[in-house]
Short mmCIF file of C-alpha atoms and ligand atoms in Angstrom, two decimals:
data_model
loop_
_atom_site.label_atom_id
_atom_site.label_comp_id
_atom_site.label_asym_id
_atom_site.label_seq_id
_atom_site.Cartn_x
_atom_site.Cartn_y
_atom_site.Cartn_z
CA UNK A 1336 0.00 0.00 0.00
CA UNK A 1337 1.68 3.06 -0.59
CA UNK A 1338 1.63 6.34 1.47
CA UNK A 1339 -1.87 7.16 2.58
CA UNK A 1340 -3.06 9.98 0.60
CA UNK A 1341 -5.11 13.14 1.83
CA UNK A 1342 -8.38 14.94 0.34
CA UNK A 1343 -6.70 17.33 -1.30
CA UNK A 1344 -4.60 14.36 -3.06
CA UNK A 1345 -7.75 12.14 -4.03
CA UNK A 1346 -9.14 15.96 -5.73
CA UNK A 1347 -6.14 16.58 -7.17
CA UNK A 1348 -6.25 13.21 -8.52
CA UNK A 1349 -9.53 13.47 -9.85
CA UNK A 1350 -8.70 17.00 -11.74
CA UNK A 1351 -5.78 15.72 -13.63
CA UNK A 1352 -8.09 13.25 -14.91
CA UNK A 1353 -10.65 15.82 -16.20
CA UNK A 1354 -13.32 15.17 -13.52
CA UNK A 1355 -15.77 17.78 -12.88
CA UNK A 1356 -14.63 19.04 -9.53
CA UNK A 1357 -18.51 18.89 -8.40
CA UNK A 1358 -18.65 14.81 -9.03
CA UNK A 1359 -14.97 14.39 -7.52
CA UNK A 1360 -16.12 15.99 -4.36
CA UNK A 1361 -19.11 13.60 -3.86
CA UNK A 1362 -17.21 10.54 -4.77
CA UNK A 1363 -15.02 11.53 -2.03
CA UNK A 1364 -17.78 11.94 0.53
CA UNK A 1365 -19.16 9.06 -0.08
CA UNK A 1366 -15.94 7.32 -0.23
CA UNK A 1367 -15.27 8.82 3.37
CA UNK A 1368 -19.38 7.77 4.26
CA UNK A 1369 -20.18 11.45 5.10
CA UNK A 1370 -23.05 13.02 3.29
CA UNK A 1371 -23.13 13.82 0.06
CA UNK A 1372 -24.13 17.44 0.68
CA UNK A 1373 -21.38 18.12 3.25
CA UNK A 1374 -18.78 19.42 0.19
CA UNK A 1375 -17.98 22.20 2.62
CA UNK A 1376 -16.47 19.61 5.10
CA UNK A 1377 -14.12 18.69 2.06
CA UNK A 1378 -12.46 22.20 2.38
CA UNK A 1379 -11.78 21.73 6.32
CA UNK A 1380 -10.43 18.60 6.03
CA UNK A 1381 -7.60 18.90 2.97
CA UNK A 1382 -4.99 17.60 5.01
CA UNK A 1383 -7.14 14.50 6.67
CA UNK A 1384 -5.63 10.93 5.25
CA UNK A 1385 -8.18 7.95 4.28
CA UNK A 1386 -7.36 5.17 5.62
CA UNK A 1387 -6.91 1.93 3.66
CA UNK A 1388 -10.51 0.90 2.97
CA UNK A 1389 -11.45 4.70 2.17
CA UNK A 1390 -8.45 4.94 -0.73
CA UNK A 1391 -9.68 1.67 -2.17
CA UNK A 1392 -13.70 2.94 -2.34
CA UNK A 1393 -12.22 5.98 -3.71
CA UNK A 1394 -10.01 4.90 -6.26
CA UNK A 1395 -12.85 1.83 -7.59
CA UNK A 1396 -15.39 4.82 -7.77
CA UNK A 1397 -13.41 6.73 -9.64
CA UNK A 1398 -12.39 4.49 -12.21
CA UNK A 1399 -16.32 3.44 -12.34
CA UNK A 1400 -16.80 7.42 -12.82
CA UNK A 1401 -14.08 7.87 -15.46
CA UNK A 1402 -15.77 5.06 -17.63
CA UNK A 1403 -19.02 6.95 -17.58
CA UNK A 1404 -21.13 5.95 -14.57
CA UNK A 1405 -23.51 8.06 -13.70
CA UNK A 1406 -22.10 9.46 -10.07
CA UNK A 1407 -25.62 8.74 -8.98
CA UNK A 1408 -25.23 4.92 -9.54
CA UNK A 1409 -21.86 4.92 -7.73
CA UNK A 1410 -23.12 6.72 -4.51
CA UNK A 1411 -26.81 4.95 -5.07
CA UNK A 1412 -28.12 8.20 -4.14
CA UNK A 1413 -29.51 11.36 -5.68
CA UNK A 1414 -30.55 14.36 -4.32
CA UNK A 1415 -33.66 15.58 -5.52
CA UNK A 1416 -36.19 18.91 -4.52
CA UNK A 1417 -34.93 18.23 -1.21
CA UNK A 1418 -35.51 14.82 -0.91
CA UNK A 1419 -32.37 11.73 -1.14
CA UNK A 1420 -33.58 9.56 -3.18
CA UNK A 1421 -32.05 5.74 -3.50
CA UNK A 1422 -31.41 5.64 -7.48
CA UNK A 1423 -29.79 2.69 -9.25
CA UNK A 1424 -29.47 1.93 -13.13
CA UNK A 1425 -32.75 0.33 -13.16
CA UNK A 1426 -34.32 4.09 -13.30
CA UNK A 1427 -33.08 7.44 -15.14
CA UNK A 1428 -30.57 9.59 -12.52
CA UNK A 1429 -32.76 12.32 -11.76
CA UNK A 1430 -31.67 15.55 -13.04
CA UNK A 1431 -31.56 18.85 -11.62
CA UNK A 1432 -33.19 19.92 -14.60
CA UNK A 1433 -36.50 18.51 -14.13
CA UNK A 1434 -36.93 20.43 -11.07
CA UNK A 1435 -38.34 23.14 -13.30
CA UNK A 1436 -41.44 20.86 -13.69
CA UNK A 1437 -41.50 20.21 -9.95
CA UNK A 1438 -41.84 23.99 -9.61
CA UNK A 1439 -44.10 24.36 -11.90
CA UNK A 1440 -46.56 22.24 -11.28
CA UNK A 1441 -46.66 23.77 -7.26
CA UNK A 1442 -47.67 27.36 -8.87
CA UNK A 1443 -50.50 24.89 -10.87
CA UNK A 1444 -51.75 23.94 -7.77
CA UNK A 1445 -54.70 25.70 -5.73
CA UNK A 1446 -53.87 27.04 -2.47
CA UNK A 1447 -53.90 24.59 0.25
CA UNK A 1448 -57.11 25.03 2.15
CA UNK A 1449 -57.12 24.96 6.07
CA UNK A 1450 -58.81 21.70 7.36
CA UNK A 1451 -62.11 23.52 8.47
CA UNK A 1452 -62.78 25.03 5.64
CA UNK A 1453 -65.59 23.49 3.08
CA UNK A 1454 -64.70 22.03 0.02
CA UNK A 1455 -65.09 23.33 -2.94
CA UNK A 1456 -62.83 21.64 -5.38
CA UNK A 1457 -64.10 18.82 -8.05
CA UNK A 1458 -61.82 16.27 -6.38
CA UNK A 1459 -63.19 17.22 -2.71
CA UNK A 1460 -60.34 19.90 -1.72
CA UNK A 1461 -57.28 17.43 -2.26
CA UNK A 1462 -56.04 17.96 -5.64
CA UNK A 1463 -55.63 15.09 -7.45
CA UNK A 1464 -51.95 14.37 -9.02
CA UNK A 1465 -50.58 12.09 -11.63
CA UNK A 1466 -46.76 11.62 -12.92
CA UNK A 1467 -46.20 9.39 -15.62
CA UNK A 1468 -43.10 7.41 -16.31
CA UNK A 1469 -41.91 8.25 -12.14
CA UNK A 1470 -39.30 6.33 -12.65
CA UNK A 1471 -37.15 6.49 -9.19
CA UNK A 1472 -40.65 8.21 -8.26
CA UNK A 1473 -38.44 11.71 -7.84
CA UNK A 1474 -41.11 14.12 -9.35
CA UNK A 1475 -44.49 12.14 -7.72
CA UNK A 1476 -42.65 12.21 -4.18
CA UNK A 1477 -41.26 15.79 -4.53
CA UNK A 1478 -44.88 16.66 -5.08
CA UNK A 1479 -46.20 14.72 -2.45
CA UNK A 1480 -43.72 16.12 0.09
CA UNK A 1481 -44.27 19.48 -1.00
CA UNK A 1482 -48.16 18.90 -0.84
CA UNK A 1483 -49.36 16.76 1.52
CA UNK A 1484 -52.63 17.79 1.13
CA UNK A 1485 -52.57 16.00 -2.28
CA UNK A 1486 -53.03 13.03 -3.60
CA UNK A 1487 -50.40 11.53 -5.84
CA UNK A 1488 -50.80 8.60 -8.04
CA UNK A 1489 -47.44 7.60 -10.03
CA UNK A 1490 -47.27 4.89 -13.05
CA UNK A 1491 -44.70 3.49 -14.95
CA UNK A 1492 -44.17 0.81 -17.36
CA UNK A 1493 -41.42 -1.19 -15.81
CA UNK A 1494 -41.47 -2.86 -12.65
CA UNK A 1495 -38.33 -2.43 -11.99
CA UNK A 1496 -38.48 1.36 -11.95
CA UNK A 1497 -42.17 0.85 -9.87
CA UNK A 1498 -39.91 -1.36 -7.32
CA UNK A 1499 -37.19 1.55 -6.81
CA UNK A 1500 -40.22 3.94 -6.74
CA UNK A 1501 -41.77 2.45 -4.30
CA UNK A 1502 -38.86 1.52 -1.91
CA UNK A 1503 -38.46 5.34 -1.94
CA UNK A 1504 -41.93 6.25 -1.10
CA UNK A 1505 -41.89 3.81 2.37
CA UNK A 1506 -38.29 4.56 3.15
CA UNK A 1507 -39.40 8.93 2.97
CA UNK A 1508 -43.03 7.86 4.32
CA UNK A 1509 -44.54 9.42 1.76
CA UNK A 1510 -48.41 7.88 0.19
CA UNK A 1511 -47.98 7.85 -3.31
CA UNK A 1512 -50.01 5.73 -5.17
CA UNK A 1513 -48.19 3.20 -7.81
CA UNK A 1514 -49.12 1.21 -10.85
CA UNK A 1515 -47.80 -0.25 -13.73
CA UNK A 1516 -48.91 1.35 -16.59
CA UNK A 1517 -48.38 1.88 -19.85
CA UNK A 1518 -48.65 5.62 -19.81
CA UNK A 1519 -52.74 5.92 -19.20
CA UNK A 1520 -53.48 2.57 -20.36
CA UNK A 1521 -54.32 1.26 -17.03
CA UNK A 1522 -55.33 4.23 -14.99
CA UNK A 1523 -59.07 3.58 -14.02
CA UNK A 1524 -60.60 7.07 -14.21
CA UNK A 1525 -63.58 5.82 -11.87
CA UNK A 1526 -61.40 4.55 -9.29
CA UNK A 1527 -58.82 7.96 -9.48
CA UNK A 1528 -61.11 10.99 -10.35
CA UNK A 1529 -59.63 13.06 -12.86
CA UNK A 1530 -56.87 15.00 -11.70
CA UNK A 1531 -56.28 18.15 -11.32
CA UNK A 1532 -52.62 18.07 -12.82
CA UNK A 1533 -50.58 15.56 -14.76
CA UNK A 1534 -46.90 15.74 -14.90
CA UNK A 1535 -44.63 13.57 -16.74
CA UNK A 1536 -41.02 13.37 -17.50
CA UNK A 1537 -40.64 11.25 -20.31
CA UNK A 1538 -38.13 9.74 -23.12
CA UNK A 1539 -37.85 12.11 -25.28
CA UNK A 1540 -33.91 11.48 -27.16
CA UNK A 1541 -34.59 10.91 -30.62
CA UNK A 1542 -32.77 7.52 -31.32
CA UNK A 1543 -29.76 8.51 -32.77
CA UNK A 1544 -29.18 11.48 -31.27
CA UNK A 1545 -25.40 11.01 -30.73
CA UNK A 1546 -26.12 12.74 -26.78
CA UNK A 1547 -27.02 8.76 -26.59
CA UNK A 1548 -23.20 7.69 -26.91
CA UNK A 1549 -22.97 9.55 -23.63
CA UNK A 1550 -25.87 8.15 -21.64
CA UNK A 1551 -25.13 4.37 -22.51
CA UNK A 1552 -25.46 3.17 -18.46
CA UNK A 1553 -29.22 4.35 -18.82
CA UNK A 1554 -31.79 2.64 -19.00
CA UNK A 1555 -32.42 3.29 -22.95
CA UNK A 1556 -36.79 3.01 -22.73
CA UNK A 1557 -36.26 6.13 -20.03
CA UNK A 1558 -34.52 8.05 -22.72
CA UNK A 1559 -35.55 7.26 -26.30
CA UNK A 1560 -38.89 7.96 -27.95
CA UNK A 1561 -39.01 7.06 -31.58
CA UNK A 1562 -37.42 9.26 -34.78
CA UNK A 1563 -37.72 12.93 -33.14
CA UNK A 1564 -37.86 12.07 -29.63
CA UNK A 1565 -41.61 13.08 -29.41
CA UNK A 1566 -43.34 9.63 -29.87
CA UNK A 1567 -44.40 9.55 -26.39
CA UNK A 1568 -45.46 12.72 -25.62
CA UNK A 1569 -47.29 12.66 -28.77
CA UNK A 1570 -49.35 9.12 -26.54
CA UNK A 1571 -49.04 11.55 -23.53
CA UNK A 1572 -51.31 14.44 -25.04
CA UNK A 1573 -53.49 12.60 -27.13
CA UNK A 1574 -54.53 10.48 -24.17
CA UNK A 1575 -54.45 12.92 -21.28
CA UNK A 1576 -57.51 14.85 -22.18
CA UNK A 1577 -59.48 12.25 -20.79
CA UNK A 1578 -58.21 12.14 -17.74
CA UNK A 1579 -58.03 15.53 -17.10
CA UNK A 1580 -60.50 17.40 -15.02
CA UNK A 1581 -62.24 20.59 -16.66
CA UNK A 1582 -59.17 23.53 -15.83
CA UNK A 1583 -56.62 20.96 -15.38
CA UNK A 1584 -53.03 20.96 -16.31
CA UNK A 1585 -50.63 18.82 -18.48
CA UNK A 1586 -47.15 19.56 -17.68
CA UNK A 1587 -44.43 17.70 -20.21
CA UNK A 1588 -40.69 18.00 -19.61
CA UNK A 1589 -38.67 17.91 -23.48
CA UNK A 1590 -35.41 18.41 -24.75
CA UNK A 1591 -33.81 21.73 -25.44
CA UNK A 1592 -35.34 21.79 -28.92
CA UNK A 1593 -38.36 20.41 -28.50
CA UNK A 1594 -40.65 23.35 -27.05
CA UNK A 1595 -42.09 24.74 -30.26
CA UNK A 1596 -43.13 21.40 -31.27
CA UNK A 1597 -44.50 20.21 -27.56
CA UNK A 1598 -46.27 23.98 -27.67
CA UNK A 1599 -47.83 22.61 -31.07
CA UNK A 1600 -49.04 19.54 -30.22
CA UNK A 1601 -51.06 20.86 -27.26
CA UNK A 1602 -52.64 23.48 -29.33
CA UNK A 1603 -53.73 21.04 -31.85
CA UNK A 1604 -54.90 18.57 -29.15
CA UNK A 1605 -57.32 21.37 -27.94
CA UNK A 1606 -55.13 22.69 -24.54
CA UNK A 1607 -55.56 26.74 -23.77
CA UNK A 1608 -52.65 28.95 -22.03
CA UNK A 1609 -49.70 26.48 -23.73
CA UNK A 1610 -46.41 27.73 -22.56
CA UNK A 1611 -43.11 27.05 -21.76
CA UNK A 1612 -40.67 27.35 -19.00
CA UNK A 1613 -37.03 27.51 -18.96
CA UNK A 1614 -34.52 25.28 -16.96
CA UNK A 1615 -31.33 26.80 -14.47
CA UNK A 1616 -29.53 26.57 -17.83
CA UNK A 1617 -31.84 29.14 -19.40
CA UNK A 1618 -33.04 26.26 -21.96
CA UNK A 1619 -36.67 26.21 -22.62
CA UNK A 1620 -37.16 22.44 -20.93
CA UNK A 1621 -41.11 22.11 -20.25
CA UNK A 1622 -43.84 22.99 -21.92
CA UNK A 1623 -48.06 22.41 -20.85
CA UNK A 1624 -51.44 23.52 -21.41
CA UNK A 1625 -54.76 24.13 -19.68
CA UNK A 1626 -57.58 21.43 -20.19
CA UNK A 1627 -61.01 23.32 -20.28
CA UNK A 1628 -63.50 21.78 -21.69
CA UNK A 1629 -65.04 18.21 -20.73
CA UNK A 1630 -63.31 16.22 -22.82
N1 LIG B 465 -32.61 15.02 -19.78
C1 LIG B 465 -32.06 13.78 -20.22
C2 LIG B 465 -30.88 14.06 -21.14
O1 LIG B 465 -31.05 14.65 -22.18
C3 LIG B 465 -33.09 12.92 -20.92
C4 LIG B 465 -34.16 12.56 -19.98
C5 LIG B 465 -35.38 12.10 -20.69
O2 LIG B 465 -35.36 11.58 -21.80
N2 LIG B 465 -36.47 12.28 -20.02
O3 LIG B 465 -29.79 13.73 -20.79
#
């Protein structure tokens, strides 16, 4: 073994290797088993040494991060909206991107009423939620945390991603509502209600996009959708309207090209107020409409 090495080694290690400095520093905390938001402690600590089993955590996760691992799958955790959520390559790594949609569909939502006060809404006072294609269940359980005066129903078309979902949901004790389906193939309207909002994060990579070559330890039905990349979303609007209750909202996350085309599928499909909203990067990232007539 040689000399034990100190943080500011295993960073300095990491740089001359072209790691961003951002993914070196949570390799390293969770290398050391502190948490991963602590990158703060890093700075403190330059001079500490890892001992034996730290250096050999660190070095195996940064060889797994050099050949392209998401850093999410290495830790097996991903913070989300406030929330740590357990992620592993059976689900997409949740971005901080799609917290635009998270945001978005809050200001969607009515005001929380006070207990006492008498109900008004369609779906008695508790607005009724659905995210399709929830994959590690990030968006449905940011929601729900947010909101717990809502109720959130989450599909998805793999078990798999349902099973990482729902470990999430009992280990945050938060009552979302799974199912396995194929977008809103199997959503029972007369069990649900129509909701009051749908959300969904879908695939929407063309295939053959060469952004793929970089996101090969993905699952590749959480990323691709057909030609142009809108195959889903196209099922996603066509089928929503049904669901929808009268004043509801469809909110679609997209790629960075995508909005004028998302913005023209919900006009066609009959949706008022269709608009867009930009991501931290300033990229227009999700676009929805308002449901108003009874469908
Ligand atoms: N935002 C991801 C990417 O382009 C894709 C996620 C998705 O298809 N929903 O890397």
């Amino acid at each position: 073994m040689p000399t034990a090495v100190t943080v500011a080694e295993c960073l300095r290690q990491a740089q001359t290797h072209g790691l961003a400095r951002v993914d070196a520093q949570i390799l390293l905390l969770h290398s050391l088993q502190r948490p991963l938001h602590d990158r703060a402690w890093l700075l403190t600590h330059d001079v500490d040494t890892l001992t034996p089993v730290q250096t050999a955590t660190w070095q195996d996760a940064l060889q797994r991060r050099l050949g392209g691992k998401p850093v999410a799958y290495i830790t097996g955790r991903k913070d989300f909206f406030g929330l740590t959520l357990a992620v592993d390559a059976r689900v997409l790594d949740p971005r901080p991107d799609t917290e635009t949609l998270v945001e978005w569909a809050l200001a969607c939502l009515p005001e929380s009423k006070p207990e006492s006060s008498p109900a008004s809404s369609p779906s008695n006072g508790s607005p009724h939620i659905l995210d399709l294609g929830t994959g590690s269940g990030a968006v449905a359980l940011a929601l729900q945390h947010a909101r717990p005066d809502t109720k959130v129903w989450a599909v998805d078309a793999s078990e798999d991603a349902l099973a990482v979902a729902r470990a999430n949901a009992a280990r945050l004790h938060l009552g979302v509502q799974f199912m396995a389906s194929d977008w809103l193939c199997a959503v029972d309207v007369l069990r649900t209600g129509r909701f009051d909002l749908i959300v969904s994060n879908p695939p929407y990579v063309a295939e053959g996009d060469p952004h793929l070559a970089a996101l090969t330890h993905e699952p590749l039905s959480a990323l691709t959708s057909g030609a142009d990349g809108l195959e889903d979303i196209r099922r996603i609007i066509a089928q929503a309207p049904a669901y929808l209750a009268p004043g509801g909202w469809l909110l679609l996350e997209h790629g960075w090209d995508q909005a004028a085309a998302v913005q023209s599928l919900l006009q066609a499909a009959g949706f008022a107020q269709v608009q867009s909203r930009q991501d931290l990067a300033g990229i227009q990232r999700c676009t929805g409409g308002c449901w108003h007539s009874e469908g």
